Amino acid sequence: AYTIDDLLFLMDRLRHPVTGCPWDLKQNYRSIVPSTLEEAYEVADAIERGDYAHLREELGDLLFQAVFYSRLAKEEQLFEFSDVVNNLVVKLIRRHPHVFPEGLLYADAAISDTSEKEVKQSWEQIKREERHTKGMLG
């Protein structure tokens, strides 16, 4: 079975300046936005229809959009896909202190007695703090 590393390698091949795909080489952030939106709608549609076999395919297509944007950013030396993954994991750990009380992904898990209401309240507080921090950073 192929892995995320294989998908990243495939993207490298598609964007190779000499041997890549002419269509993929012409794309930029703005030009693939319609595809991203279409794929997101197709994910939602598959869920609404309960078509989980199709959902698997559509999620792959949506993942490919994230890989594509990350590749464009890598070419501009802005960031790479691994940075996207890292930022996501850090954010999700921070936003789930009831699951990761030590703030560490691989720390021993503890049984949480946090209610859904408390989780939502905590989530809203964390998001307010994140917005405040972003505002301070510009």
Short mmCIF file of C-alpha atoms in Angstrom, two decimals:
data_model
loop_
_atom_site.label_atom_id
_atom_site.label_comp_id
_atom_site.label_asym_id
_atom_site.label_seq_id
_atom_site.Cartn_x
_atom_site.Cartn_y
_atom_site.Cartn_z
CA ALA A 1 0.00 0.00 0.00
CA TYR A 2 1.18 3.50 -0.79
CA THR A 3 1.95 6.01 1.99
CA ILE A 4 1.94 9.77 2.42
CA ASP A 5 5.61 9.74 1.41
CA ASP A 6 4.60 8.14 -1.90
CA LEU A 7 2.00 10.85 -2.41
CA LEU A 8 4.59 13.56 -1.77
CA PHE A 9 6.95 11.85 -4.23
CA LEU A 10 4.15 11.73 -6.80
CA MET A 11 3.62 15.48 -6.34
CA ASP A 12 7.34 16.04 -6.82
CA ARG A 13 7.11 14.14 -10.12
CA LEU A 14 4.07 16.08 -11.29
CA ARG A 15 5.78 19.42 -10.59
CA HIS A 16 9.21 18.47 -11.95
CA PRO A 17 10.14 21.34 -14.29
CA VAL A 18 11.41 19.07 -17.10
CA THR A 19 9.56 15.77 -16.81
CA GLY A 20 6.43 16.87 -14.92
CA CYS A 21 2.86 17.24 -16.11
CA PRO A 22 2.31 20.40 -18.19
CA TRP A 23 -1.11 21.03 -16.58
CA ASP A 24 0.21 20.64 -13.02
CA LEU A 25 3.19 22.86 -13.80
CA LYS A 26 0.89 25.70 -14.90
CA GLN A 27 -1.09 25.71 -11.66
CA ASN A 28 -0.75 28.21 -8.83
CA TYR A 29 -2.53 28.84 -5.54
CA ARG A 30 -5.42 30.71 -7.13
CA SER A 31 -5.89 28.37 -10.07
CA ILE A 32 -6.47 25.32 -7.87
CA VAL A 33 -8.89 27.00 -5.46
CA PRO A 34 -11.93 25.93 -7.55
CA SER A 35 -10.71 22.32 -7.41
CA THR A 36 -10.27 22.57 -3.65
CA LEU A 37 -13.79 23.88 -3.18
CA GLU A 38 -15.21 21.23 -5.50
CA GLU A 39 -13.42 18.46 -3.60
CA ALA A 40 -14.68 19.78 -0.25
CA TYR A 41 -18.25 19.80 -1.59
CA GLU A 42 -17.79 16.27 -2.93
CA VAL A 43 -16.66 15.12 0.54
CA ALA A 44 -19.78 16.69 2.07
CA ASP A 45 -21.99 15.18 -0.63
CA ALA A 46 -20.61 11.68 -0.08
CA ILE A 47 -21.25 12.03 3.66
CA GLU A 48 -24.79 13.31 3.14
CA ARG A 49 -25.53 10.37 0.83
CA GLY A 50 -23.89 7.87 3.20
CA ASP A 51 -21.62 6.78 0.34
CA TYR A 52 -18.57 5.86 2.40
CA ALA A 53 -16.80 4.01 -0.41
CA HIS A 54 -16.94 7.24 -2.42
CA LEU A 55 -16.00 9.25 0.67
CA ARG A 56 -12.64 7.47 0.81
CA GLU A 57 -11.89 8.61 -2.75
CA GLU A 58 -13.07 12.17 -2.12
CA LEU A 59 -10.99 12.49 1.04
CA GLY A 60 -7.96 11.45 -1.01
CA ASP A 61 -8.76 14.16 -3.54
CA LEU A 62 -9.07 16.74 -0.76
CA LEU A 63 -5.78 15.58 0.78
CA PHE A 64 -4.15 16.00 -2.61
CA GLN A 65 -5.21 19.66 -2.59
CA ALA A 66 -3.32 20.19 0.69
CA VAL A 67 -0.30 18.42 -0.80
CA PHE A 68 -0.51 20.60 -3.92
CA TYR A 69 -0.64 23.88 -1.97
CA SER A 70 2.23 22.67 0.21
CA ARG A 71 4.30 21.84 -2.87
CA LEU A 72 3.71 25.33 -4.29
CA ALA A 73 4.80 26.80 -0.94
CA LYS A 74 7.89 24.57 -0.91
CA GLU A 75 8.87 25.85 -4.35
CA GLU A 76 8.64 29.40 -2.96
CA GLN A 77 10.56 28.35 0.17
CA LEU A 78 7.62 29.33 2.38
CA PHE A 79 6.90 25.99 4.06
CA GLU A 80 6.56 22.27 3.33
CA PHE A 81 3.89 19.63 3.90
CA SER A 82 5.72 18.44 7.03
CA ASP A 83 5.33 21.97 8.44
CA VAL A 84 1.58 21.80 7.80
CA VAL A 85 1.37 18.46 9.62
CA ASN A 86 3.50 19.72 12.50
CA ASN A 87 1.43 22.89 12.92
CA LEU A 88 -1.78 20.85 12.87
CA VAL A 89 -0.58 18.37 15.51
CA VAL A 90 0.69 21.18 17.78
CA LYS A 91 -2.63 23.03 17.43
CA LEU A 92 -4.75 19.94 18.09
CA ILE A 93 -2.72 19.01 21.18
CA ARG A 94 -3.08 22.60 22.46
CA ARG A 95 -6.83 22.56 21.77
CA HIS A 96 -7.36 19.24 23.58
CA PRO A 97 -5.80 19.69 27.03
CA HIS A 98 -8.39 17.24 28.41
CA VAL A 99 -6.81 14.52 26.22
CA PHE A 100 -3.18 15.73 26.36
CA PRO A 101 -2.91 17.28 29.85
CA GLU A 102 0.89 17.29 29.70
CA GLY A 103 0.82 18.90 26.26
CA LEU A 104 2.66 15.91 24.80
CA LEU A 105 1.39 13.67 22.01
CA TYR A 106 2.98 10.47 23.31
CA ALA A 107 2.51 10.99 27.06
CA ASP A 108 0.48 8.37 28.89
CA ALA A 109 -3.24 8.88 28.36
CA ALA A 110 -5.44 9.48 31.34
CA ILE A 111 -9.18 8.98 31.63
CA SER A 112 -10.82 12.34 31.17
CA ASP A 113 -13.85 13.30 33.23
CA THR A 114 -14.32 16.46 31.17
CA SER A 115 -17.88 16.89 29.91
CA GLU A 116 -18.73 17.85 26.35
CA LYS A 117 -19.92 21.25 27.64
CA GLU A 118 -16.58 21.83 29.41
CA VAL A 119 -14.71 20.81 26.25
CA LYS A 120 -16.70 23.36 24.21
CA GLN A 121 -16.07 26.10 26.79
CA SER A 122 -12.36 25.28 26.85
CA TRP A 123 -12.28 25.21 23.03
CA GLU A 124 -13.86 28.69 22.84
CA GLN A 125 -11.38 30.07 25.39
CA ILE A 126 -8.42 28.56 23.53
CA LYS A 127 -9.67 29.98 20.22
CA ARG A 128 -10.08 33.46 21.79
CA GLU A 129 -6.51 33.23 23.08
CA GLU A 130 -5.26 32.13 19.65
CA ARG A 131 -7.05 35.06 17.95
CA HIS A 132 -5.61 37.44 20.52
CA THR A 133 -2.10 36.06 20.01
CA LYS A 134 -2.44 36.30 16.21
CA GLY A 135 -3.63 39.88 16.55
CA MET A 136 -0.57 40.73 18.63
CA LEU A 137 1.76 39.11 16.10
CA GLY A 138 0.33 41.06 13.21
#
